[in-house]
Coordinates of C-alpha atoms in Angstrom, one line a residue:
X15 CA 43.8 -56.0 -13.3
X16 CA 45.0 -53.0 -11.4
X17 CA 42.4 -50.8 -9.7
X18 CA 42.4 -47.4 -8.1
X19 CA 42.1 -49.1 -4.7
X20 CA 45.5 -50.9 -5.1
X21 CA 48.6 -49.7 -3.3
X22 CA 51.4 -47.6 -4.8
X23 CA 49.3 -44.5 -5.6
X24 CA 51.2 -42.1 -8.0
X25 CA 50.6 -38.4 -7.8
X26 CA 48.8 -37.0 -10.9
X27 CA 51.5 -34.3 -11.3
X28 CA 54.1 -37.0 -11.8
X29 CA 51.9 -38.9 -14.3
X30 CA 51.3 -35.7 -16.3
X31 CA 55.0 -34.8 -16.3
X32 CA 55.9 -38.3 -17.7
X33 CA 53.1 -38.2 -20.2
X34 CA 54.0 -34.8 -21.5
X35 CA 57.7 -35.8 -21.8
X36 CA 56.7 -38.7 -24.1
X37 CA 54.1 -36.6 -26.0
X38 CA 56.5 -33.7 -26.7
X39 CA 59.5 -35.9 -27.6
X40 CA 57.6 -38.0 -30.1
X41 CA 55.3 -35.3 -31.3
X42 CA 58.2 -33.3 -32.7
X43 CA 59.0 -36.1 -35.1
X44 CA 55.8 -35.2 -37.0
X45 CA 57.9 -32.6 -38.7
X46 CA 60.0 -35.4 -40.2
X47 CA 56.9 -37.1 -41.4
X48 CA 55.6 -33.9 -43.0
X49 CA 58.8 -33.4 -44.9
X50 CA 59.0 -37.0 -46.0
X51 CA 55.4 -37.1 -47.1
X52 CA 55.7 -33.9 -49.2
X53 CA 58.9 -35.2 -50.7
X54 CA 57.1 -38.4 -51.8
X55 CA 54.6 -36.4 -53.8
X56 CA 51.7 -36.1 -51.5
X57 CA 50.0 -32.7 -51.2
X58 CA 49.8 -30.6 -48.1
X59 CA 46.1 -31.6 -47.6
X60 CA 46.9 -35.3 -48.1
X61 CA 49.8 -35.2 -45.7
X62 CA 47.7 -33.5 -42.9
X63 CA 44.8 -35.9 -43.5
X64 CA 47.1 -38.9 -42.9
X65 CA 48.2 -37.5 -39.5
X66 CA 44.6 -36.5 -38.5
X67 CA 42.9 -39.8 -39.5
X68 CA 45.6 -42.5 -39.4
X69 CA 47.7 -41.1 -36.5
X70 CA 50.2 -44.0 -36.2
X71 CA 53.7 -42.9 -37.1
X72 CA 55.2 -46.2 -38.3
X73 CA 52.3 -46.8 -40.6
X74 CA 52.4 -43.3 -42.0
X75 CA 56.1 -43.5 -42.7
X76 CA 55.7 -46.9 -44.3
X77 CA 53.0 -45.6 -46.6
X78 CA 54.8 -42.5 -47.8
X79 CA 58.1 -44.4 -48.0
X80 CA 56.6 -47.0 -50.3
X81 CA 55.1 -44.4 -52.5
X82 CA 58.3 -42.5 -52.7
X83 CA 60.1 -45.6 -53.8
X84 CA 57.7 -46.1 -56.7
X85 CA 55.3 -48.6 -55.1
X86 CA 51.6 -48.7 -55.9
X87 CA 49.0 -47.4 -53.6
X88 CA 47.6 -50.8 -52.7
X89 CA 51.1 -52.2 -51.8
X90 CA 51.9 -49.1 -49.7
X91 CA 48.5 -49.3 -47.9
X92 CA 49.1 -53.0 -47.2
X93 CA 52.4 -52.3 -45.5
X94 CA 50.9 -49.5 -43.5
X95 CA 47.9 -51.7 -42.5
X96 CA 50.0 -54.6 -41.2
X97 CA 52.1 -52.3 -39.2
X98 CA 49.0 -50.7 -37.7
X99 CA 47.5 -54.1 -36.7
X100 CA 49.5 -54.1 -33.5
X101 CA 47.4 -51.2 -32.2
X102 CA 44.4 -53.6 -32.0
X103 CA 46.3 -55.8 -29.5
X104 CA 47.1 -52.7 -27.4
X105 CA 43.4 -51.9 -27.5
X106 CA 42.5 -55.3 -26.0
X107 CA 44.7 -54.7 -23.0
X108 CA 43.9 -51.0 -22.6
X109 CA 40.1 -51.6 -22.7
X110 CA 40.4 -53.7 -19.5
X111 CA 42.9 -51.4 -17.8
X112 CA 41.2 -48.1 -18.5
X113 CA 37.5 -49.4 -18.4
X114 CA 36.3 -46.2 -20.2
X115 CA 32.6 -45.6 -20.7
X116 CA 31.2 -47.1 -23.9
X117 CA 30.4 -43.6 -25.4
X118 CA 34.0 -42.6 -25.0
X119 CA 35.7 -45.7 -26.4
X120 CA 35.3 -45.0 -30.2
X121 CA 37.1 -41.6 -29.7
X122 CA 39.8 -43.1 -27.4
X123 CA 40.5 -45.7 -30.0
X124 CA 42.1 -43.0 -32.1
X125 CA 44.8 -42.6 -29.5
X126 CA 45.6 -46.3 -29.0
X127 CA 49.3 -46.2 -30.2
X128 CA 52.7 -47.3 -28.9
X129 CA 53.3 -44.3 -26.7
X130 CA 49.9 -44.2 -25.0
X131 CA 50.0 -47.9 -24.4
X132 CA 53.5 -47.7 -22.9
X133 CA 52.6 -44.8 -20.5
X134 CA 49.3 -46.3 -19.4
X135 CA 50.7 -49.8 -18.7
X136 CA 53.5 -48.3 -16.7
X137 CA 51.1 -46.8 -14.1
X138 CA 50.3 -48.5 -10.8
X139 CA 46.5 -47.6 -10.6
X140 CA 43.6 -47.2 -13.0
X141 CA 43.3 -43.5 -12.2
X142 CA 46.9 -42.8 -13.1
X143 CA 46.6 -45.0 -16.2
X144 CA 43.7 -42.9 -17.4
X145 CA 45.5 -39.7 -16.7
X146 CA 48.6 -41.0 -18.6
X147 CA 46.6 -42.1 -21.5
X148 CA 44.7 -38.9 -21.9
X149 CA 47.7 -36.6 -21.5
X150 CA 49.9 -38.6 -23.7
X151 CA 47.3 -39.0 -26.4
X152 CA 46.2 -35.3 -26.4
X153 CA 49.7 -33.8 -26.3
X154 CA 51.0 -36.2 -29.0
X155 CA 48.0 -35.8 -31.3
X156 CA 48.0 -32.0 -31.2
X157 CA 51.8 -31.7 -31.5
X158 CA 52.1 -34.4 -34.2
X159 CA 49.5 -32.8 -36.4
X160 CA 51.0 -29.3 -35.9
X161 CA 54.5 -30.4 -36.7
X162 CA 53.2 -32.4 -39.7
X163 CA 51.7 -29.2 -41.1
X164 CA 54.9 -27.3 -40.5
X165 CA 57.1 -30.0 -42.1
X166 CA 54.9 -30.4 -45.2
X167 CA 54.6 -26.6 -45.7
X168 CA 58.3 -26.2 -45.2
X169 CA 59.1 -29.0 -47.6
X170 CA 56.9 -27.4 -50.3
X171 CA 58.7 -24.0 -49.7
X172 CA 62.3 -25.4 -50.1
X173 CA 61.5 -27.5 -53.1
X174 CA 63.4 -30.8 -53.7
X175 CA 63.8 -32.5 -50.3
X176 CA 66.2 -35.1 -51.7
X177 CA 68.7 -32.3 -52.4
X178 CA 68.7 -31.4 -48.7
X179 CA 68.8 -35.0 -47.5
X180 CA 65.5 -34.6 -45.7
X181 CA 64.2 -37.8 -47.2
X182 CA 66.3 -39.6 -44.6
X183 CA 64.8 -37.7 -41.7
X184 CA 62.0 -40.2 -41.1
X185 CA 64.1 -43.4 -41.0
X186 CA 66.7 -41.5 -38.8
X187 CA 64.1 -40.6 -36.2
X188 CA 62.8 -44.1 -35.9
X189 CA 66.3 -45.6 -35.7
X190 CA 67.0 -43.2 -32.9
X191 CA 63.8 -44.3 -31.1
X192 CA 64.4 -48.0 -31.7
X193 CA 68.1 -48.3 -30.9
X194 CA 67.8 -47.9 -27.1
X195 CA 65.1 -50.6 -27.0
X196 CA 67.3 -53.4 -28.4
X197 CA 68.7 -54.7 -25.1
X198 CA 68.7 -58.4 -25.6
X199 CA 70.5 -60.7 -28.1
X200 CA 67.2 -61.8 -29.4
X201 CA 65.9 -58.3 -30.1
X202 CA 69.2 -57.4 -31.8
X203 CA 69.0 -60.5 -33.9
X204 CA 65.5 -59.7 -35.0
X205 CA 66.4 -56.1 -35.9
X206 CA 69.6 -57.3 -37.8
X207 CA 67.7 -59.9 -39.8
X208 CA 64.9 -57.5 -40.6
X209 CA 67.5 -55.0 -42.0
X210 CA 69.1 -57.7 -44.1
X211 CA 65.8 -58.8 -45.5
X212 CA 64.5 -55.3 -46.2
X213 CA 67.7 -54.1 -47.9
X214 CA 68.5 -57.3 -49.6
X215 CA 65.1 -57.6 -51.3
X216 CA 64.8 -54.0 -52.4
X217 CA 66.4 -54.7 -55.9
X218 CA 64.2 -57.7 -56.6
X219 CA 60.8 -57.0 -55.1
X220 CA 58.3 -54.1 -55.7
X221 CA 58.5 -51.1 -53.4
X222 CA 56.7 -51.8 -50.1
X223 CA 56.9 -55.6 -50.3
X224 CA 60.4 -55.9 -48.6
X225 CA 59.0 -54.2 -45.5
X226 CA 56.3 -56.9 -45.3
X227 CA 58.9 -59.7 -45.8
X228 CA 61.1 -58.2 -43.2
X229 CA 58.4 -58.8 -40.6
X230 CA 59.2 -62.5 -40.9
X231 CA 62.4 -61.8 -39.0
X232 CA 60.7 -62.0 -35.7
X233 CA 59.1 -65.5 -36.1
X234 CA 62.3 -66.8 -37.8
X235 CA 64.6 -65.7 -34.9
X236 CA 62.2 -67.0 -32.3
X237 CA 61.9 -70.4 -34.1
X238 CA 65.7 -70.6 -34.2
X239 CA 66.0 -69.7 -30.6
X240 CA 63.4 -72.4 -29.6
X241 CA 65.3 -75.0 -31.6
X242 CA 68.6 -74.0 -29.9
X243 CA 67.1 -74.1 -26.5
X244 CA 65.6 -77.5 -27.3
X245 CA 68.9 -78.9 -28.3
X246 CA 70.6 -77.5 -25.2
X247 CA 68.0 -79.1 -23.0
X248 CA 68.4 -82.3 -24.9
X249 CA 72.2 -82.2 -24.5
X250 CA 71.9 -81.5 -20.8
X251 CA 69.4 -84.4 -20.4
X252 CA 71.7 -86.7 -22.4
X253 CA 74.7 -85.7 -20.3
X254 CA 72.7 -86.4 -17.1
X255 CA 71.7 -89.8 -18.4
X256 CA 75.2 -90.7 -19.3
X257 CA 76.5 -89.6 -15.9
X258 CA 73.8 -91.7 -14.1
X259 CA 74.7 -94.7 -16.3
X260 CA 78.4 -94.2 -15.6
X261 CA 77.7 -94.1 -11.9
X262 CA 75.5 -97.2 -12.0
X263 CA 78.2 -99.0 -14.1
X264 CA 80.9 -98.0 -11.6
X265 CA 78.8 -99.2 -8.7
X266 CA 78.3 -102.5 -10.4
X267 CA 82.0 -102.9 -11.1
X268 CA 82.8 -102.1 -7.5
X269 CA 80.3 -104.7 -6.3
X270 CA 81.9 -107.3 -8.6
X271 CA 85.4 -106.5 -7.4
X272 CA 84.2 -106.8 -3.8
X273 CA 82.7 -110.2 -4.4
X274 CA 85.8 -111.4 -6.3
X275 CA 88.1 -110.3 -3.4
X276 CA 86.4 -112.5 -0.8
X277 CA 88.7 -115.3 0.5
X278 CA 87.8 -119.0 0.1
X279 CA 87.3 -119.2 3.8
X280 CA 84.6 -116.5 3.7
X281 CA 82.9 -118.4 0.9
X282 CA 82.9 -121.6 3.0

């Protein structure tokens, strides 16, 4: 665990700058959530309550998306819940890294999300991790809720959001955030399979369920990759065994040829 006494101290100003950059960039997408939520039938009060109390963008978008597609509240809530479970794992790591006082932890838990975890874990010391966590969480929480209010109020003012194409704003934002992160073949395979599962099962499963099934893309791709790596190691081992056997057989044949070439005089 990194501590404040470790080397590589980072100036607070640089940490604040980086944290604000993340908070502002992601916080503006709360407008898209407000529009999407209002378009799915939620009231202004319900939309703002989601951002204030839930405060995890992926789960919020999953919930209102399932409701907009005609899914039941329990199915929509289940999809949002499973997407939000990842924050619990962030909390396990951040609790060790930040080492916050016990009285503060229940309030800090509200800010344990993708962005605060990413900024905190990127810092070299505990002090800079705490600064990054607080600045990212505060800026993102305030801006996300403000833009949610503006988006929901604006959507109610313009009426039918589908006519303006604003129902696609939420998915477009998350695709724009996700695309640069897909750097490896495995990550792209997981994303591609998840898209195929989600879109392919839309006509046959209730709204909200395809999102849950699409989560199986990650273990499926990892299992296939493990099988492939196992086969490759097995083939390499087999090739090595064949090579060693061939070398041994060649040496044996050479020894036999040498013995056969000895003259009778040498034998006597």
